[in-house]
Short mmCIF file of C-alpha atoms in Angstrom, two decimals:
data_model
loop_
_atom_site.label_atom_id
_atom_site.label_comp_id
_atom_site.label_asym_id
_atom_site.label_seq_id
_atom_site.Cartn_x
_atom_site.Cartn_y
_atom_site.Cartn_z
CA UNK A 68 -5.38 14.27 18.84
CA UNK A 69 -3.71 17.14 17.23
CA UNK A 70 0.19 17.37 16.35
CA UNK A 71 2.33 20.11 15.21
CA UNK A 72 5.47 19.04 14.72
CA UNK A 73 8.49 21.54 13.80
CA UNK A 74 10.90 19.46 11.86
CA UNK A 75 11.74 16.43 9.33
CA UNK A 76 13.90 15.95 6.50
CA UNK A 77 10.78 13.85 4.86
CA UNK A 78 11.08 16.36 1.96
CA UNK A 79 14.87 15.78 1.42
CA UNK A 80 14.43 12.19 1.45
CA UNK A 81 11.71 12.08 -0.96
CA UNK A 82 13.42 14.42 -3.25
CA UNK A 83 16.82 12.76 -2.92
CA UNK A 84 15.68 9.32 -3.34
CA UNK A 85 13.14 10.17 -6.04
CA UNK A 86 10.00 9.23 -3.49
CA UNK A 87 7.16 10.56 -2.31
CA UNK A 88 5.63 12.14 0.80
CA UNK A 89 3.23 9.16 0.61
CA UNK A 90 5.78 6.63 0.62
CA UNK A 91 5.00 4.00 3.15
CA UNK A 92 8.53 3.13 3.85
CA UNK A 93 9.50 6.85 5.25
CA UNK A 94 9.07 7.73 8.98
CA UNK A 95 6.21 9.75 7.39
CA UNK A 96 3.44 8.86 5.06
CA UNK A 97 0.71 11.71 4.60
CA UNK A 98 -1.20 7.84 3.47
CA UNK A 99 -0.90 7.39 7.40
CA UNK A 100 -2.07 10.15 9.26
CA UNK A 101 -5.69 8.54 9.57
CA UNK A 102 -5.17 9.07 13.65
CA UNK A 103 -4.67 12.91 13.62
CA UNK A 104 -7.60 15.10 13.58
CA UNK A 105 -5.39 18.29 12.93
CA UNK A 106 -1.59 17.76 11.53
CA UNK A 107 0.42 21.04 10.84
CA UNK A 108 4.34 19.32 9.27
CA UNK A 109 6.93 21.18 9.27
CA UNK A 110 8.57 20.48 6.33
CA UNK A 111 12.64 21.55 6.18
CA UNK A 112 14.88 21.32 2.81
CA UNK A 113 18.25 20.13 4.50
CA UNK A 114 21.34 21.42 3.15
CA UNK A 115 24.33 19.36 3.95
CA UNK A 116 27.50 20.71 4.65
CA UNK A 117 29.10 19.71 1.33
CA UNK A 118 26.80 22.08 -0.44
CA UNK A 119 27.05 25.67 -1.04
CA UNK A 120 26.72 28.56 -3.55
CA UNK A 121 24.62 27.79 -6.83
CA UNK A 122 24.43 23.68 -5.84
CA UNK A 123 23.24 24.67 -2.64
CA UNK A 124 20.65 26.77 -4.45
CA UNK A 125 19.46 24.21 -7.00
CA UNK A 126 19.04 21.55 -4.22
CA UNK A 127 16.38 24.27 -2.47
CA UNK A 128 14.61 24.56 -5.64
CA UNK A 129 14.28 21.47 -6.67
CA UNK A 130 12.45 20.11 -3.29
CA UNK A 131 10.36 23.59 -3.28
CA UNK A 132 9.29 21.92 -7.11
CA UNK A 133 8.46 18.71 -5.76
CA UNK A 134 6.50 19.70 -3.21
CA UNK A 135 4.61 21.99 -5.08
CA UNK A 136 3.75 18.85 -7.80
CA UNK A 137 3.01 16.49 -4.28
CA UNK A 138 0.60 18.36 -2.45
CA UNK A 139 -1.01 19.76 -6.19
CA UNK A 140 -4.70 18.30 -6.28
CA UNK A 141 -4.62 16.81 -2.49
CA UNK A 142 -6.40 18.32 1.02
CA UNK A 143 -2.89 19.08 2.31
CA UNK A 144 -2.64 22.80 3.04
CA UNK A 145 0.77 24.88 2.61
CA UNK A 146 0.65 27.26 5.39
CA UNK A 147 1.95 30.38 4.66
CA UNK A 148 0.55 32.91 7.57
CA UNK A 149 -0.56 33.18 10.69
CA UNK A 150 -4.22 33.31 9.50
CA UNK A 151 -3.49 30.27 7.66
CA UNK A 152 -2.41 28.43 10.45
CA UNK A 153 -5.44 29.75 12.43
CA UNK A 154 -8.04 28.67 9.70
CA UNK A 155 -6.25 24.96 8.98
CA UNK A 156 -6.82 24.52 13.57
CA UNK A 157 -10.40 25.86 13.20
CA UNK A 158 -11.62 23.05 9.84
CA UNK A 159 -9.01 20.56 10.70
CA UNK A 160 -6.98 18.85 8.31
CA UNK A 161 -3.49 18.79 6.74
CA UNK A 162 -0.83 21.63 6.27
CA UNK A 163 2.34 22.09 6.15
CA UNK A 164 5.03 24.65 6.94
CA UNK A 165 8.12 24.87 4.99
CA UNK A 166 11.34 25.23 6.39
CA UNK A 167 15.36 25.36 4.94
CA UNK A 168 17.88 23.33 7.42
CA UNK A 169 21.00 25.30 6.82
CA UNK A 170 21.74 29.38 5.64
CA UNK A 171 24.09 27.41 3.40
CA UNK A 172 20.96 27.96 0.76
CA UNK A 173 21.87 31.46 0.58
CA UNK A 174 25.46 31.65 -1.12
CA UNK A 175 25.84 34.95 1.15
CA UNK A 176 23.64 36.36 -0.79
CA UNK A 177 21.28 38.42 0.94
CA UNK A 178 18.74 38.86 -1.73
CA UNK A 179 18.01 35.06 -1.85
CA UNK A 180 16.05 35.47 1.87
CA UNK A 181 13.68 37.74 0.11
CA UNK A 182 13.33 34.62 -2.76
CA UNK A 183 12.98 32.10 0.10
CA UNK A 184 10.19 34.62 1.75
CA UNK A 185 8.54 34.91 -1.66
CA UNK A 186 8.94 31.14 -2.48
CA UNK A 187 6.89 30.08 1.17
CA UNK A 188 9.70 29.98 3.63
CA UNK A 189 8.73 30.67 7.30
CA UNK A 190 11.65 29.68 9.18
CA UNK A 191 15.55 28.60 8.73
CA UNK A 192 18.20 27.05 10.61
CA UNK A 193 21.25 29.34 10.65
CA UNK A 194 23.51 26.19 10.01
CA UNK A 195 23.76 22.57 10.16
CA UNK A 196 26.81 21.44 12.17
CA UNK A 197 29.51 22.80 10.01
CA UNK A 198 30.37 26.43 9.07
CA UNK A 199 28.94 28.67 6.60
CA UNK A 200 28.68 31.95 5.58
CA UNK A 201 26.18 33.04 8.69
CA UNK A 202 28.26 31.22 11.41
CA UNK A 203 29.79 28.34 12.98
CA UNK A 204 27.59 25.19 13.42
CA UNK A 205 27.99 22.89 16.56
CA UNK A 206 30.29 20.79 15.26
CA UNK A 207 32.53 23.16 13.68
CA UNK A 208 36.36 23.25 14.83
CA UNK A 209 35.44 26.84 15.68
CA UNK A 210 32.96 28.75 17.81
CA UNK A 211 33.12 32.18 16.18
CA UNK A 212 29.65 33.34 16.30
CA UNK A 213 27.93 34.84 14.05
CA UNK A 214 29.60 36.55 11.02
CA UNK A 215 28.45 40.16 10.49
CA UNK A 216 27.06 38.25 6.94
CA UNK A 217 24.59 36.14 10.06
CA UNK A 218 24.01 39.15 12.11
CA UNK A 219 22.11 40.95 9.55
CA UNK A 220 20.35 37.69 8.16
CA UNK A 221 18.77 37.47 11.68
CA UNK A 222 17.23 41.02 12.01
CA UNK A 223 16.08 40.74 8.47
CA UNK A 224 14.42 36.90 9.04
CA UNK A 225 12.76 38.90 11.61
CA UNK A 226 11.64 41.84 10.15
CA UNK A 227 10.53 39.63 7.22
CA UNK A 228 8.55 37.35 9.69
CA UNK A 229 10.54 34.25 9.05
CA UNK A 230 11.47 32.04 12.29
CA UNK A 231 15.23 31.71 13.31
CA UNK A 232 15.82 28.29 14.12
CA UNK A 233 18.74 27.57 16.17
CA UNK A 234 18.92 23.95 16.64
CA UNK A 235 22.87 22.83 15.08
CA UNK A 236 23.87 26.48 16.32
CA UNK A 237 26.97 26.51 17.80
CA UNK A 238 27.26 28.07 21.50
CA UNK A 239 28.32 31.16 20.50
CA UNK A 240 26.06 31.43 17.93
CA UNK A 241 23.09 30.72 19.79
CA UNK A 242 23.81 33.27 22.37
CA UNK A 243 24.57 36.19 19.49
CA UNK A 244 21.21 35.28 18.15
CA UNK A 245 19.51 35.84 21.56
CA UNK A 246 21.74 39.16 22.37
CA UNK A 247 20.80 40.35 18.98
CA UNK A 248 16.61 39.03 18.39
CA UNK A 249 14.12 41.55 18.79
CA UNK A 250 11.34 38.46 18.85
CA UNK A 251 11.19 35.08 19.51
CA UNK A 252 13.37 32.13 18.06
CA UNK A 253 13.12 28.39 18.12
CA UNK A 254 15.20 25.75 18.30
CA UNK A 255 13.18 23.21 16.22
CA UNK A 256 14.67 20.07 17.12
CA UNK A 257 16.72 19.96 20.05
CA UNK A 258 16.96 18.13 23.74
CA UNK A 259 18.35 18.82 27.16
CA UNK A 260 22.48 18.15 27.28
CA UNK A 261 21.99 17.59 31.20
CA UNK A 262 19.99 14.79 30.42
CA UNK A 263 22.32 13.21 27.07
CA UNK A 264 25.30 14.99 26.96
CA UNK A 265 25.46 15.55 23.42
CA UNK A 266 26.43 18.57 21.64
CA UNK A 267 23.31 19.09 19.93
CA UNK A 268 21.35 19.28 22.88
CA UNK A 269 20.76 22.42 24.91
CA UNK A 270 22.50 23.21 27.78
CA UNK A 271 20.26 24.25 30.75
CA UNK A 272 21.75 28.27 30.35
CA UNK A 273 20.13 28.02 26.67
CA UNK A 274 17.22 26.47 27.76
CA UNK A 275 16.50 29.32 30.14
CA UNK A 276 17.88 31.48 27.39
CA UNK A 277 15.69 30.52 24.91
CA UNK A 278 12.32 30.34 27.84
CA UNK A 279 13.32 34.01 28.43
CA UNK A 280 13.08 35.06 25.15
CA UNK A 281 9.76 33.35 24.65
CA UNK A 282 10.76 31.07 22.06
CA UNK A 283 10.36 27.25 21.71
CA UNK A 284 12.11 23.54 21.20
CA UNK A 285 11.29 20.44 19.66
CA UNK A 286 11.68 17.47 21.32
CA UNK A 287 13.72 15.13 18.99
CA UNK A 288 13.68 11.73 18.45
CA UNK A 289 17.29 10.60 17.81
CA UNK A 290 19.08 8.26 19.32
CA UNK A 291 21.84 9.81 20.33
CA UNK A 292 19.92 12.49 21.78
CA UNK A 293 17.47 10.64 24.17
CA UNK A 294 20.06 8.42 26.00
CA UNK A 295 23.68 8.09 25.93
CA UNK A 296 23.43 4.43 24.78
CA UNK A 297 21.47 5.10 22.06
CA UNK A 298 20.57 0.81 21.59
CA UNK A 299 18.51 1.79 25.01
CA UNK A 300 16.65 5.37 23.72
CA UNK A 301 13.09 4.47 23.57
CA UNK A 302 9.52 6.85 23.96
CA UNK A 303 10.15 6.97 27.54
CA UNK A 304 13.54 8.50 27.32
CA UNK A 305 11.35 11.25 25.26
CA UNK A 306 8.74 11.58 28.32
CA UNK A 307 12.49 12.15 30.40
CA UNK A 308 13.35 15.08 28.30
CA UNK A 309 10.17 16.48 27.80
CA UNK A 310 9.75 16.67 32.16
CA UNK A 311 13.35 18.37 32.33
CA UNK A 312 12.61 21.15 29.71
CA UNK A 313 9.14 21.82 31.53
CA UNK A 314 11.13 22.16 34.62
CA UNK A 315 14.21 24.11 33.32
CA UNK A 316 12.38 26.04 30.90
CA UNK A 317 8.38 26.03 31.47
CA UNK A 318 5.40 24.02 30.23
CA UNK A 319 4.92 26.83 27.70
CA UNK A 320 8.62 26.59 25.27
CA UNK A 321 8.85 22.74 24.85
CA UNK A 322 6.82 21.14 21.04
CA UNK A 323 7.86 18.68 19.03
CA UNK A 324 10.51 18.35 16.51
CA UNK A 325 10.74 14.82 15.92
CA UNK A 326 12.98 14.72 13.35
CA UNK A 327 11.52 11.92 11.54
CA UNK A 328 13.17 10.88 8.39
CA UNK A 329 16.68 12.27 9.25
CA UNK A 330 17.45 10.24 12.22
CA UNK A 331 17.54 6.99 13.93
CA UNK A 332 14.56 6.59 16.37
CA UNK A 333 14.04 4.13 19.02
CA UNK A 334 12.78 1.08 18.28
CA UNK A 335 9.67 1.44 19.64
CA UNK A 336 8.73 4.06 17.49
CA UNK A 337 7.94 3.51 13.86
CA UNK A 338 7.22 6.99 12.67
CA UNK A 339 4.11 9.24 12.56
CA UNK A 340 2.41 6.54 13.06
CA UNK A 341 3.17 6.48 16.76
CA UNK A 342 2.80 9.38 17.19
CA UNK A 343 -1.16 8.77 18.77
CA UNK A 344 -0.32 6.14 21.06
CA UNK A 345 2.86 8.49 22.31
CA UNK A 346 -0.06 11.23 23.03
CA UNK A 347 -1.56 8.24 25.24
CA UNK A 348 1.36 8.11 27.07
CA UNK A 349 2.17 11.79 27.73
CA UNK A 350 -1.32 12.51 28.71
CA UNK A 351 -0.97 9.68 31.57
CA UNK A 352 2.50 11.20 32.46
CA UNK A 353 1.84 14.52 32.06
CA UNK A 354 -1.97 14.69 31.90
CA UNK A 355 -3.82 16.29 29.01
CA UNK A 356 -3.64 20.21 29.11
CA UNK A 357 -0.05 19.18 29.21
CA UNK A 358 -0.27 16.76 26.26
CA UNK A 359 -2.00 19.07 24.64
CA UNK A 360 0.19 22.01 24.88
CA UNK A 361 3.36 19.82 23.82
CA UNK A 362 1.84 18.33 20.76
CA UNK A 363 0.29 21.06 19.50
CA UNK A 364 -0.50 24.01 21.43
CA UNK A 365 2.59 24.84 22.36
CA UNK A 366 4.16 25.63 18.87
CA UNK A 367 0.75 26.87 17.32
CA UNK A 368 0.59 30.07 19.36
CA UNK A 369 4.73 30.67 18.87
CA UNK A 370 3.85 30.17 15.02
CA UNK A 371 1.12 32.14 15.12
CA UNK A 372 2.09 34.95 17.24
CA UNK A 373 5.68 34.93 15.15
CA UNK A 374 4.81 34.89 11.68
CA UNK A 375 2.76 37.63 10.04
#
């Protein structure tokens, strides 16, 4: 089995709690990936809400240090190009992709996305559910769209060949970013609103929105996202989603974005883990080009064809 998964906040954690990416207690342990033949992480540095300007800044740094002093002296690969990601699928193995949750990290400063280019950055969320300088999140009191500040942080993510990730985007937001793209954007870690109406799900005009455009979404793994009593969300609420995006949006646009370590998961997942015997059950639901293409495939060629 092979897994690409676009987003966790396992970085965050073990930076924040003074851990480890091998710590046995998280959602993911790189000790426990024994069951995956080829495992590309994406790895994002969450910026809460509270934080901005220099703090915001320091908190960036300071996981980029850690995992720089974590993956120092192991097999795990960071993945910094397209030819990178190729060579890691052809040997097998470990990589990772890092990511920033939140343009909070930039202070509205635009010189700081050439730093987060420079410093291994490959994709961003615009915001997490408040407001910042690019825009208004999806839970802001607001829906203003992108700020002028945003609008030119997209076209220069893109000409850069960084990702722009709108999962937490509010609805305005996420349509400015498809009026304005030029290529293809992701939302990392996001599920189908028809399904759990939840804000930070898509609705099925930005699933075909985002199909359109070519880009991709992650299926996520919390609670309140797979079933709208989240004591009942469980792996086959996850098989549920995964069928409607297919159908709304095409085999080709829906990955996974788990969200492990920065969200409550159904019982009946532990963590990565799971994540071979959930590849069991996807290939007997959705056989196993399908399986295939969801786990991995799927977000390999949109990282591949989207980075440099």
């Amino acid at each position: 089995m092979r897994l690409f998964d676009m987003h966790c906040d396992t970085l965050y954690r073990a930076y924040t709690e003074k851990s480890t990416l091998f710590d046995d207690s998280f959602h993911i342990s790189f000790n426990k990936t024994d069951g995956i033949d080829t495992y590309i992480q994406c790895l994002a540095v969450w910026i809460p809400d509270e934080y901005r300007g220099d703090a915001a800044w320091e908190l960036f740094c300071g996981c980029v240090e850690l995992l720089g002093s974590q993956i120092s002296g192991t097999d795990i690969k960071w993945l910094k190009s397209a030819d990178d990601i190729r060579a890691l699928a052809r040997s097998g193995g470990r990589g990772i992709i890092l990511t920033v949750e939140g343009g909070a990290v930039l202070g509205g400063r635009p010189e700081r996305l050439q730093q987060l280019y420079d410093m291994g950055v490959r994709m961003m969320t615009l915001t997490w559910n408040g407001t910042n300088e690019l825009g208004d999140g999806i839970m802001s009191e607001t829906d203003g769209g992108l700020t002028p500040f945003g609008q030119d942080v997209v076209m220069e993510m893109q000409r850069l060949g960084m990702i722009v990730d709108v999962s937490h985007a509010g609805e305005k937001m996420f349509f400015d970013t498809a009026k304005l793209s030029e290529k293809p954007f992701a939302a990392s870690h996001s599920n189908a609103r028809a399904l759990t109406d939840h804000p930070r799900n898509l609705t099925d005009s930005q699933i075909e929105t985002l199909s359109c455009a070519g880009g991709i979404t992650g299926l996520n793994f919390c609670e309140y996202f797979l079933n709208k009593n989240k004591t009942n969300a469980s792996k086959y609420d996850i098989i549920k989603h995964t069928g409607y995006l297919m159908q709304k949006g095409g085999p080709q646009m829906v990955g996974m974005g788990a969200d492990f370590d920065g969200a409550d998961i159904p019982s009946d997942i532990v963590g990565i883990a799971s994540m071979p015997g959930l590849y069991e059950l996807f290939e007997d639901e959705f056989g196993k080009a399908a399986a295939d293409a969801v786990f991995f495939d799927n977000a390999y060629r949109f990282f591949t064809e989207n980075l440099k």
